[in-house]
Amino acid sequence: MKIFMTGGTGFVGKTLTHYVIEHGHQVTVLTRKIPVNHTPFQGVSLLEGSPTKRGEWQRSVPQHQIIVNLAGASIFRKWDKRAKEIIRESRVLTTTNLVEALSDGVEKETTLISTSAVGYYGFHGDEELDEDSPPGDDFLASVTREWESAAIQAEEFGVRVLTCRFGIVLGKNGGALGEMMPLFQKGLGSPIGNGKQWFSWIHEMDLIRIYLFLMAKKDLSGPINCTAPEPVRNKGLTQALGKALRKPTFMPAVPGFMIKLIKGEFGSVLLEGQKIRPRKLLDAGFQFHFSRIHEALHDLVG
Ligand SMILES: NC(=O)c1ccc[n+]([C@@H]2O[C@H](COP(=O)([O-])OP(=O)(O)OC[C@H]3O[C@@H](n4cnc5c(N)ncnc54)[C@H](OP(=O)(O)O)[C@@H]3O)[C@@H](O)[C@H]2O)c1
């Protein structure tokens, strides 16, 4: 199948592209800047254009059967007014422009797999959340709500729409593990705040398998929690990462007030969490290869 992808140059997008072409698909990656030293790769073509702006790139979109929307500026920064604008626009405008590109007629059985995040639910302590749980009202929750609403508009044009609510993606080449590893490798890993906050995560290879599953399973639509069935508390994650790396995690916890001081509003993402159940995937028979954090971390860094 022909796949159009935004964010295909990123942490998740690169791995996904690699695996879908191995499965015989062709991918067009929309990127804001094609690198000068870019080496062409069979099955992948790069298209230059800014997804947050309307442009020539939109003409290419309806020629694909699967649209994967992964673009979004990093949230790992201090959220001042400008940063919040960039976080919002890089997701909502991108999605609006993609959907507009689909309005002129699409191929039969076109599917839009847009991204969202478990931040959609806001913070709920120990309460278990599934796809039917209501949205939160903090900044990230409001961005993900707008992001999903923009994607759902494509249903008007006969497109099957899925919004993948990612947990924290654990992978070999970057993402959250990339941020955590340097400290843990020095034996300086420790819990954050009281360490009781839930951490809903997904192994990158299970995420890739979820994409292939969703592409094939035509009766699924709407929001999909993309998280492992067994979320873990921050303390459990700290111990599991230390164990996988064979490094001590005896350092005292980083106090919550310090995280808030350094990270500002973004600190709440680290100090509070969500306990997510991937109900729709489990009901649909999706088989996770990595349900437990120890197994996932052992595979990734052990
Ligand atoms: N990784 C996680 O743990 C996680 C968790 C929850 C949700 N998500 C969401 O999943 C998506 C993919 O995650 P990722 O970790 O692969 O992200 P990533 O590595 O940061 O890559 C995202 C891509 O977005 C594009 N981008 C960056 N800034 C942009 C901007 N200002 N305007 C338009 N496009 C921009 C870039 O593509 P070009 O430079 O090629 O244009 C980049 O390759 C993101 O939307 C993220 O919010 C990720």
mmCIF file of C-alpha atoms and ligand atoms in Angstrom:
data_model
loop_
_atom_site.group_PDB
_atom_site.id
_atom_site.type_symbol
_atom_site.label_atom_id
_atom_site.label_comp_id
_atom_site.label_asym_id
_atom_site.label_seq_id
_atom_site.Cartn_x
_atom_site.Cartn_y
_atom_site.Cartn_z
ATOM 1 C CA MET A 1 0.000 0.000 0.000
ATOM 2 C CA LYS A 2 1.031 3.614 -0.438
ATOM 3 C CA ILE A 3 1.537 5.415 2.863
ATOM 4 C CA PHE A 4 1.827 9.189 3.353
ATOM 5 C CA MET A 5 3.609 10.081 6.581
ATOM 6 C CA THR A 6 4.223 13.304 8.501
ATOM 7 C CA GLY A 7 6.873 13.126 11.235
ATOM 8 C CA GLY A 8 8.508 10.220 9.383
ATOM 9 C CA THR A 9 11.966 11.595 10.193
ATOM 10 C CA GLY A 10 11.369 11.413 13.960
ATOM 11 C CA PHE A 11 12.009 8.821 16.671
ATOM 12 C CA VAL A 12 8.848 6.763 15.994
ATOM 13 C CA GLY A 13 8.536 7.647 12.283
ATOM 14 C CA LYS A 14 11.980 6.357 11.294
ATOM 15 C CA THR A 15 11.423 2.936 12.875
ATOM 16 C CA LEU A 16 7.886 2.715 11.512
ATOM 17 C CA THR A 17 9.070 3.585 7.983
ATOM 18 C CA HIS A 18 11.762 0.915 8.190
ATOM 19 C CA TYR A 19 9.255 -1.797 9.157
ATOM 20 C CA VAL A 20 6.416 -0.878 6.813
ATOM 21 C CA ILE A 21 8.720 -0.950 3.793
ATOM 22 C CA GLU A 22 9.941 -4.375 4.954
ATOM 23 C CA HIS A 23 6.269 -5.386 4.776
ATOM 24 C CA GLY A 24 6.155 -4.277 1.128
ATOM 25 C CA HIS A 25 4.529 -0.842 1.540
ATOM 26 C CA GLN A 26 5.759 2.379 -0.074
ATOM 27 C CA VAL A 27 6.155 5.511 2.023
ATOM 28 C CA THR A 28 6.123 9.208 1.139
ATOM 29 C CA VAL A 29 7.598 11.175 4.046
ATOM 30 C CA LEU A 30 6.694 14.837 4.301
ATOM 31 C CA THR A 31 9.529 16.776 5.915
ATOM 32 C CA ARG A 32 10.183 20.468 6.462
ATOM 33 C CA LYS A 33 13.738 20.116 5.118
ATOM 34 C CA ILE A 34 15.267 17.327 3.037
ATOM 35 C CA PRO A 35 18.880 16.920 4.264
ATOM 36 C CA VAL A 36 21.485 17.882 1.629
ATOM 37 C CA ASN A 37 23.361 14.587 2.083
ATOM 38 C CA HIS A 38 20.174 12.498 1.955
ATOM 39 C CA THR A 39 20.706 8.999 0.511
ATOM 40 C CA PRO A 40 17.592 7.659 -1.238
ATOM 41 C CA PHE A 41 16.210 4.445 0.224
ATOM 42 C CA GLN A 42 14.166 1.962 -1.773
ATOM 43 C CA GLY A 43 10.471 2.258 -0.977
ATOM 44 C CA VAL A 44 10.772 5.701 0.647
ATOM 45 C CA SER A 45 10.469 9.092 -1.039
ATOM 46 C CA LEU A 46 10.911 12.398 0.746
ATOM 47 C CA LEU A 47 8.656 15.331 -0.027
ATOM 48 C CA GLU A 48 9.637 18.787 1.185
ATOM 49 C CA GLY A 49 6.942 20.988 2.703
ATOM 50 C CA SER A 50 5.773 22.401 5.981
ATOM 51 C CA PRO A 51 2.777 20.458 7.312
ATOM 52 C CA THR A 52 1.615 23.445 9.353
ATOM 53 C CA LYS A 53 1.163 25.452 6.125
ATOM 54 C CA ARG A 54 -1.021 24.759 3.144
ATOM 55 C CA GLY A 55 1.027 23.959 0.049
ATOM 56 C CA GLU A 56 1.765 21.880 -3.027
ATOM 57 C CA TRP A 57 2.468 18.892 -0.753
ATOM 58 C CA GLN A 58 -1.279 18.559 -0.097
ATOM 59 C CA ARG A 59 -1.850 17.361 -3.692
ATOM 60 C CA SER A 60 0.148 14.213 -2.990
ATOM 61 C CA VAL A 61 -1.902 13.130 0.051
ATOM 62 C CA PRO A 62 -5.018 11.659 -1.655
ATOM 63 C CA GLN A 63 -2.824 9.431 -3.831
ATOM 64 C CA HIS A 64 -2.127 7.290 -0.748
ATOM 65 C CA GLN A 65 -4.358 4.728 0.992
ATOM 66 C CA ILE A 66 -2.869 5.152 4.471
ATOM 67 C CA ILE A 67 -2.072 8.520 6.016
ATOM 68 C CA VAL A 68 0.096 8.376 9.158
ATOM 69 C CA ASN A 69 0.275 11.653 11.044
ATOM 70 C CA LEU A 70 3.171 11.772 13.506
ATOM 71 C CA ALA A 71 4.397 15.375 13.257
ATOM 72 C CA GLY A 72 4.667 17.379 16.436
ATOM 73 C CA ALA A 73 7.272 19.605 18.073
ATOM 74 C CA SER A 74 8.867 18.111 21.179
ATOM 75 C CA ILE A 75 7.070 18.736 24.485
ATOM 76 C CA PHE A 76 10.330 18.176 26.412
ATOM 77 C CA ARG A 77 10.994 21.869 26.991
ATOM 78 C CA LYS A 78 9.880 24.624 29.333
ATOM 79 C CA TRP A 79 6.365 25.612 28.285
ATOM 80 C CA ASP A 80 6.449 29.377 27.839
ATOM 81 C CA LYS A 81 3.798 31.068 25.702
ATOM 82 C CA ARG A 82 5.726 30.595 22.426
ATOM 83 C CA ALA A 83 6.584 26.964 23.205
ATOM 84 C CA LYS A 84 2.912 26.230 23.878
ATOM 85 C CA GLU A 85 1.964 27.803 20.521
ATOM 86 C CA ILE A 86 4.533 25.662 18.704
ATOM 87 C CA ILE A 87 3.425 22.489 20.512
ATOM 88 C CA ARG A 88 -0.203 23.156 19.610
ATOM 89 C CA GLU A 89 0.252 24.389 16.022
ATOM 90 C CA SER A 90 2.690 21.652 14.996
ATOM 91 C CA ARG A 91 -0.046 19.146 15.801
ATOM 92 C CA VAL A 92 -3.391 20.809 15.192
ATOM 93 C CA LEU A 93 -2.514 22.788 12.021
ATOM 94 C CA THR A 94 -0.692 19.793 10.550
ATOM 95 C CA THR A 95 -3.746 17.619 11.079
ATOM 96 C CA THR A 96 -6.161 20.259 9.745
ATOM 97 C CA ASN A 97 -4.054 20.639 6.580
ATOM 98 C CA LEU A 98 -3.845 16.874 6.088
ATOM 99 C CA VAL A 99 -7.604 16.535 6.423
ATOM 100 C CA GLU A 100 -8.156 19.455 4.027
ATOM 101 C CA ALA A 101 -5.949 17.615 1.519
ATOM 102 C CA LEU A 102 -8.346 14.648 1.735
ATOM 103 C CA SER A 103 -11.441 16.743 1.055
ATOM 104 C CA ASP A 104 -11.081 16.622 -2.758
ATOM 105 C CA GLY A 105 -11.823 12.933 -3.011
ATOM 106 C CA VAL A 106 -9.935 9.941 -1.682
ATOM 107 C CA GLU A 107 -9.291 6.383 -2.761
ATOM 108 C CA LYS A 108 -11.722 3.736 -1.495
ATOM 109 C CA GLU A 109 -10.860 2.541 2.014
ATOM 110 C CA THR A 110 -8.482 5.384 2.867
ATOM 111 C CA THR A 111 -7.337 5.306 6.500
ATOM 112 C CA LEU A 112 -5.960 8.174 8.565
ATOM 113 C CA ILE A 113 -3.911 7.033 11.563
ATOM 114 C CA SER A 114 -3.345 10.210 13.501
ATOM 115 C CA THR A 115 -1.403 10.524 16.729
ATOM 116 C CA SER A 116 -2.599 11.566 20.151
ATOM 117 C CA ALA A 117 -1.265 10.861 23.623
ATOM 118 C CA VAL A 118 -2.435 9.518 26.971
ATOM 119 C CA GLY A 119 -2.110 13.130 28.144
ATOM 120 C CA TYR A 120 -5.633 13.359 26.668
ATOM 121 C CA TYR A 121 -7.044 12.084 29.969
ATOM 122 C CA GLY A 122 -5.296 14.586 32.229
ATOM 123 C CA PHE A 123 -4.101 13.340 35.624
ATOM 124 C CA HIS A 124 -6.192 10.808 37.571
ATOM 125 C CA GLY A 125 -4.001 9.281 40.263
ATOM 126 C CA ASP A 126 -4.653 5.541 40.612
ATOM 127 C CA GLU A 127 -7.857 5.445 38.551
ATOM 128 C CA GLU A 128 -7.630 3.062 35.571
ATOM 129 C CA LEU A 129 -8.526 4.787 32.298
ATOM 130 C CA ASP A 130 -9.683 3.351 28.983
ATOM 131 C CA GLU A 131 -10.771 4.873 25.678
ATOM 132 C CA ASP A 132 -14.182 5.830 27.125
ATOM 133 C CA SER A 133 -12.732 7.874 29.986
ATOM 134 C CA PRO A 134 -13.351 11.626 29.712
ATOM 135 C CA PRO A 135 -10.660 14.133 28.695
ATOM 136 C CA GLY A 136 -8.702 16.238 31.177
ATOM 137 C CA ASP A 137 -8.498 20.016 31.246
ATOM 138 C CA ASP A 138 -4.774 20.845 31.515
ATOM 139 C CA PHE A 139 -2.695 22.189 28.610
ATOM 140 C CA LEU A 140 -1.692 18.820 27.093
ATOM 141 C CA ALA A 141 -5.213 17.478 27.435
ATOM 142 C CA SER A 142 -6.600 20.484 25.545
ATOM 143 C CA VAL A 143 -3.974 20.119 22.777
ATOM 144 C CA THR A 144 -4.691 16.402 22.329
ATOM 145 C CA ARG A 145 -8.446 17.085 22.271
ATOM 146 C CA GLU A 146 -8.006 19.623 19.460
ATOM 147 C CA TRP A 147 -5.541 17.299 17.701
ATOM 148 C CA GLU A 148 -8.056 14.432 17.741
ATOM 149 C CA SER A 149 -11.014 16.664 16.758
ATOM 150 C CA ALA A 150 -9.065 17.907 13.727
ATOM 151 C CA ALA A 151 -8.398 14.297 12.650
ATOM 152 C CA ILE A 152 -11.996 13.117 13.124
ATOM 153 C CA GLN A 153 -13.146 15.690 10.520
ATOM 154 C CA ALA A 154 -11.758 13.346 7.829
ATOM 155 C CA GLU A 155 -14.670 10.960 8.510
ATOM 156 C CA GLU A 156 -16.829 13.435 6.560
ATOM 157 C CA PHE A 157 -14.904 12.429 3.439
ATOM 158 C CA GLY A 158 -15.401 8.714 3.991
ATOM 159 C CA VAL A 159 -12.009 8.163 5.619
ATOM 160 C CA ARG A 160 -11.560 5.634 8.454
ATOM 161 C CA VAL A 161 -9.947 7.610 11.271
ATOM 162 C CA LEU A 162 -7.918 6.221 14.179
ATOM 163 C CA THR A 163 -6.337 8.415 16.842
ATOM 164 C CA CYS A 164 -3.514 6.546 18.548
ATOM 165 C CA ARG A 165 -3.153 7.702 22.152
ATOM 166 C CA PHE A 166 0.517 6.890 22.719
ATOM 167 C CA GLY A 167 1.926 6.154 26.125
ATOM 168 C CA ILE A 168 5.620 6.938 26.572
ATOM 169 C CA VAL A 169 7.380 5.133 23.756
ATOM 170 C CA LEU A 170 10.425 3.153 24.884
ATOM 171 C CA GLY A 171 12.882 2.569 22.061
ATOM 172 C CA LYS A 172 16.535 2.083 21.305
ATOM 173 C CA ASN A 173 17.352 5.357 19.607
ATOM 174 C CA GLY A 174 16.005 8.275 21.588
ATOM 175 C CA GLY A 175 12.673 9.210 23.141
ATOM 176 C CA ALA A 176 12.243 9.070 26.920
ATOM 177 C CA LEU A 177 14.883 6.349 27.380
ATOM 178 C CA GLY A 178 17.376 8.507 25.495
ATOM 179 C CA GLU A 179 16.732 11.268 28.066
ATOM 180 C CA MET A 180 16.955 8.936 31.082
ATOM 181 C CA MET A 181 19.882 6.692 30.169
ATOM 182 C CA PRO A 182 22.831 9.087 30.692
ATOM 183 C CA LEU A 183 21.957 9.616 34.397
ATOM 184 C CA PHE A 184 21.127 5.964 35.014
ATOM 185 C CA GLN A 185 24.312 4.793 33.323
ATOM 186 C CA LYS A 186 26.289 6.929 35.785
ATOM 187 C CA GLY A 187 24.439 5.238 38.657
ATOM 188 C CA LEU A 188 22.549 8.481 39.374
ATOM 189 C CA GLY A 189 19.055 7.235 38.511
ATOM 190 C CA SER A 190 16.377 7.892 41.123
ATOM 191 C CA PRO A 191 12.595 8.208 41.384
ATOM 192 C CA ILE A 192 10.904 11.533 40.714
ATOM 193 C CA GLY A 193 8.721 13.136 43.393
ATOM 194 C CA ASN A 194 7.041 10.490 45.563
ATOM 195 C CA GLY A 195 7.600 7.860 42.829
ATOM 196 C CA LYS A 196 3.967 6.721 43.033
ATOM 197 C CA GLN A 197 2.836 8.335 39.773
ATOM 198 C CA TRP A 198 1.811 5.915 37.019
ATOM 199 C CA PHE A 199 3.860 5.557 33.889
ATOM 200 C CA SER A 200 1.991 4.109 30.915
ATOM 201 C CA TRP A 201 4.534 2.994 28.349
ATOM 202 C CA ILE A 202 4.844 1.014 25.122
ATOM 203 C CA HIS A 203 7.798 -0.849 23.590
ATOM 204 C CA GLU A 204 8.560 0.623 20.156
ATOM 205 C CA MET A 205 8.233 -2.773 18.452
ATOM 206 C CA ASP A 206 4.770 -3.327 19.923
ATOM 207 C CA LEU A 207 3.831 0.137 18.633
ATOM 208 C CA ILE A 208 5.027 -0.812 15.130
ATOM 209 C CA ARG A 209 2.991 -4.027 15.334
ATOM 210 C CA ILE A 210 -0.030 -1.979 16.448
ATOM 211 C CA TYR A 211 0.246 0.120 13.273
ATOM 212 C CA LEU A 212 0.352 -2.985 11.063
ATOM 213 C CA PHE A 213 -2.579 -4.440 13.048
ATOM 214 C CA LEU A 214 -4.658 -1.249 12.684
ATOM 215 C CA MET A 215 -3.945 -1.003 8.967
ATOM 216 C CA ALA A 216 -5.320 -4.499 8.447
ATOM 217 C CA LYS A 217 -8.191 -4.443 10.970
ATOM 218 C CA LYS A 218 -10.688 -2.387 9.022
ATOM 219 C CA ASP A 219 -13.453 -2.605 11.625
ATOM 220 C CA LEU A 220 -11.475 -0.580 14.183
ATOM 221 C CA SER A 221 -11.747 3.200 14.339
ATOM 222 C CA GLY A 222 -11.700 6.093 16.806
ATOM 223 C CA PRO A 223 -9.312 6.472 19.746
ATOM 224 C CA ILE A 224 -6.906 3.607 20.503
ATOM 225 C CA ASN A 225 -4.800 3.504 23.657
ATOM 226 C CA CYS A 226 -1.316 2.464 22.551
ATOM 227 C CA THR A 227 0.157 1.385 25.877
ATOM 228 C CA ALA A 228 1.379 -1.902 27.346
ATOM 229 C CA PRO A 229 -1.280 -3.734 29.415
ATOM 230 C CA GLU A 230 0.841 -3.380 32.570
ATOM 231 C CA PRO A 231 1.679 0.228 33.407
ATOM 232 C CA VAL A 232 4.188 0.792 36.178
ATOM 233 C CA ARG A 233 4.734 3.379 38.901
ATOM 234 C CA ASN A 234 7.702 5.749 38.588
ATOM 235 C CA LYS A 235 9.484 3.873 41.412
ATOM 236 C CA GLY A 236 9.013 0.566 39.555
ATOM 237 C CA LEU A 237 10.337 2.075 36.340
ATOM 238 C CA THR A 238 13.410 3.407 38.169
ATOM 239 C CA GLN A 239 14.163 -0.001 39.695
ATOM 240 C CA ALA A 240 13.565 -1.837 36.401
ATOM 241 C CA LEU A 241 15.854 0.495 34.429
ATOM 242 C CA GLY A 242 18.578 0.252 37.078
ATOM 243 C CA LYS A 243 18.293 -3.531 37.014
ATOM 244 C CA ALA A 244 18.379 -3.744 33.207
ATOM 245 C CA LEU A 245 21.515 -1.577 33.167
ATOM 246 C CA ARG A 246 22.975 -3.271 36.276
ATOM 247 C CA LYS A 247 23.355 0.112 37.904
ATOM 248 C CA PRO A 248 22.371 1.154 41.451
ATOM 249 C CA THR A 249 19.326 3.374 41.989
ATOM 250 C CA PHE A 250 20.002 4.299 45.626
ATOM 251 C CA MET A 251 20.028 8.059 45.063
ATOM 252 C CA PRO A 252 17.306 9.938 46.994
ATOM 253 C CA ALA A 253 14.211 10.859 44.974
ATOM 254 C CA VAL A 254 14.306 14.208 43.177
ATOM 255 C CA PRO A 255 11.850 16.381 45.151
ATOM 256 C CA GLY A 256 8.739 17.470 43.286
ATOM 257 C CA PHE A 257 9.256 21.176 44.053
ATOM 258 C CA MET A 258 12.666 21.046 42.334
ATOM 259 C CA ILE A 259 11.188 19.482 39.207
ATOM 260 C CA LYS A 260 8.522 22.218 39.164
ATOM 261 C CA LEU A 261 11.171 24.895 39.657
ATOM 262 C CA ILE A 262 13.341 23.627 36.810
ATOM 263 C CA LYS A 263 10.702 22.370 34.382
ATOM 264 C CA GLY A 264 7.785 24.688 35.183
ATOM 265 C CA GLU A 265 4.335 23.491 34.008
ATOM 266 C CA PHE A 266 5.941 20.629 32.028
ATOM 267 C CA GLY A 267 7.043 19.217 35.410
ATOM 268 C CA SER A 268 3.493 17.980 36.042
ATOM 269 C CA VAL A 269 3.951 15.464 33.189
ATOM 270 C CA LEU A 270 6.810 13.936 35.184
ATOM 271 C CA LEU A 271 5.199 14.204 38.613
ATOM 272 C CA GLU A 272 1.695 13.013 37.760
ATOM 273 C CA GLY A 273 0.733 10.286 35.372
ATOM 274 C CA GLN A 274 -2.007 8.099 34.003
ATOM 275 C CA LYS A 275 -2.808 4.439 34.550
ATOM 276 C CA ILE A 276 -4.012 3.385 31.124
ATOM 277 C CA ARG A 277 -5.656 0.186 29.912
ATOM 278 C CA PRO A 278 -5.377 -0.556 26.135
ATOM 279 C CA ARG A 279 -8.910 -1.971 26.176
ATOM 280 C CA LYS A 280 -9.729 -1.709 22.472
ATOM 281 C CA LEU A 281 -6.514 -3.432 21.378
ATOM 282 C CA LEU A 282 -6.964 -6.233 23.927
ATOM 283 C CA ASP A 283 -10.625 -6.710 22.940
ATOM 284 C CA ALA A 284 -9.601 -6.846 19.270
ATOM 285 C CA GLY A 285 -7.116 -9.638 20.034
ATOM 286 C CA PHE A 286 -3.875 -7.694 19.655
ATOM 287 C CA GLN A 287 -1.004 -9.694 21.187
ATOM 288 C CA PHE A 288 1.578 -7.592 23.028
ATOM 289 C CA HIS A 289 5.110 -9.013 22.932
ATOM 290 C CA PHE A 290 6.166 -6.749 25.821
ATOM 291 C CA SER A 291 3.561 -6.442 28.586
ATOM 292 C CA ARG A 292 5.967 -6.082 31.511
ATOM 293 C CA ILE A 293 8.449 -3.272 31.973
ATOM 294 C CA HIS A 294 11.294 -5.623 33.006
ATOM 295 C CA GLU A 295 11.013 -7.592 29.771
ATOM 296 C CA ALA A 296 10.823 -4.431 27.658
ATOM 297 C CA LEU A 297 13.838 -2.785 29.289
ATOM 298 C CA HIS A 298 15.845 -5.982 29.232
ATOM 299 C CA ASP A 299 15.200 -6.195 25.488
ATOM 300 C CA LEU A 300 16.030 -2.528 24.856
ATOM 301 C CA VAL A 301 19.018 -1.886 27.113
ATOM 302 C CA GLY A 302 19.852 -5.108 28.967
HETATM 303 N N1 LIG B 1 7.827 9.542 21.765
HETATM 304 C C1 LIG B 1 6.891 9.453 22.717
HETATM 305 O O1 LIG B 1 7.122 8.891 23.805
HETATM 306 C C2 LIG B 1 5.517 10.021 22.462
HETATM 307 C C3 LIG B 1 4.531 9.903 23.460
HETATM 308 C C4 LIG B 1 3.260 10.435 23.229
HETATM 309 C C5 LIG B 1 2.994 11.052 22.009
HETATM 310 N N2 LIG B 1 3.973 11.160 21.062
HETATM 311 C C6 LIG B 1 3.676 11.838 19.805
HETATM 312 O O2 LIG B 1 4.034 11.005 18.726
HETATM 313 C C7 LIG B 1 4.519 11.776 17.630
HETATM 314 C C8 LIG B 1 5.853 11.217 17.206
HETATM 315 O O3 LIG B 1 6.725 11.210 18.317
HETATM 316 P P1 LIG B 1 8.307 11.211 18.148
HETATM 317 O O4 LIG B 1 8.877 10.936 19.481
HETATM 318 O O5 LIG B 1 8.687 10.348 16.981
HETATM 319 O O6 LIG B 1 8.576 12.736 17.774
HETATM 320 P P2 LIG B 1 9.918 13.407 17.213
HETATM 321 O O7 LIG B 1 11.059 12.474 17.144
HETATM 322 O O8 LIG B 1 10.122 14.649 18.010
HETATM 323 O O9 LIG B 1 9.541 13.723 15.691
HETATM 324 C C9 LIG B 1 8.404 14.384 15.294
HETATM 325 C C10 LIG B 1 8.532 14.946 13.896
HETATM 326 O O10 LIG B 1 7.702 16.103 13.878
HETATM 327 C C11 LIG B 1 8.223 17.051 12.976
HETATM 328 N N3 LIG B 1 8.226 18.361 13.654
HETATM 329 C C12 LIG B 1 8.994 18.750 14.700
HETATM 330 N N4 LIG B 1 8.748 20.037 15.020
HETATM 331 C C13 LIG B 1 7.794 20.462 14.150
HETATM 332 C C14 LIG B 1 7.132 21.695 13.949
HETATM 333 N N5 LIG B 1 7.391 22.758 14.720
HETATM 334 N N6 LIG B 1 6.213 21.783 12.964
HETATM 335 C C15 LIG B 1 5.931 20.699 12.181
HETATM 336 N N7 LIG B 1 6.547 19.515 12.307
HETATM 337 C C16 LIG B 1 7.452 19.395 13.280
HETATM 338 C C17 LIG B 1 9.650 16.650 12.607
HETATM 339 O O11 LIG B 1 9.661 16.309 11.223
HETATM 340 P P3 LIG B 1 10.525 17.147 10.122
HETATM 341 O O12 LIG B 1 11.662 17.789 10.846
HETATM 342 O O13 LIG B 1 10.960 16.091 9.170
HETATM 343 O O14 LIG B 1 9.583 18.116 9.524
HETATM 344 C C18 LIG B 1 9.910 15.419 13.493
HETATM 345 O O15 LIG B 1 10.598 14.412 12.824
HETATM 346 C C19 LIG B 1 4.618 13.217 18.130
HETATM 347 O O16 LIG B 1 3.521 13.927 17.643
HETATM 348 C C20 LIG B 1 4.534 13.086 19.647
HETATM 349 O O17 LIG B 1 3.885 14.156 20.283
HETATM 350 C C21 LIG B 1 5.227 10.647 21.264
#
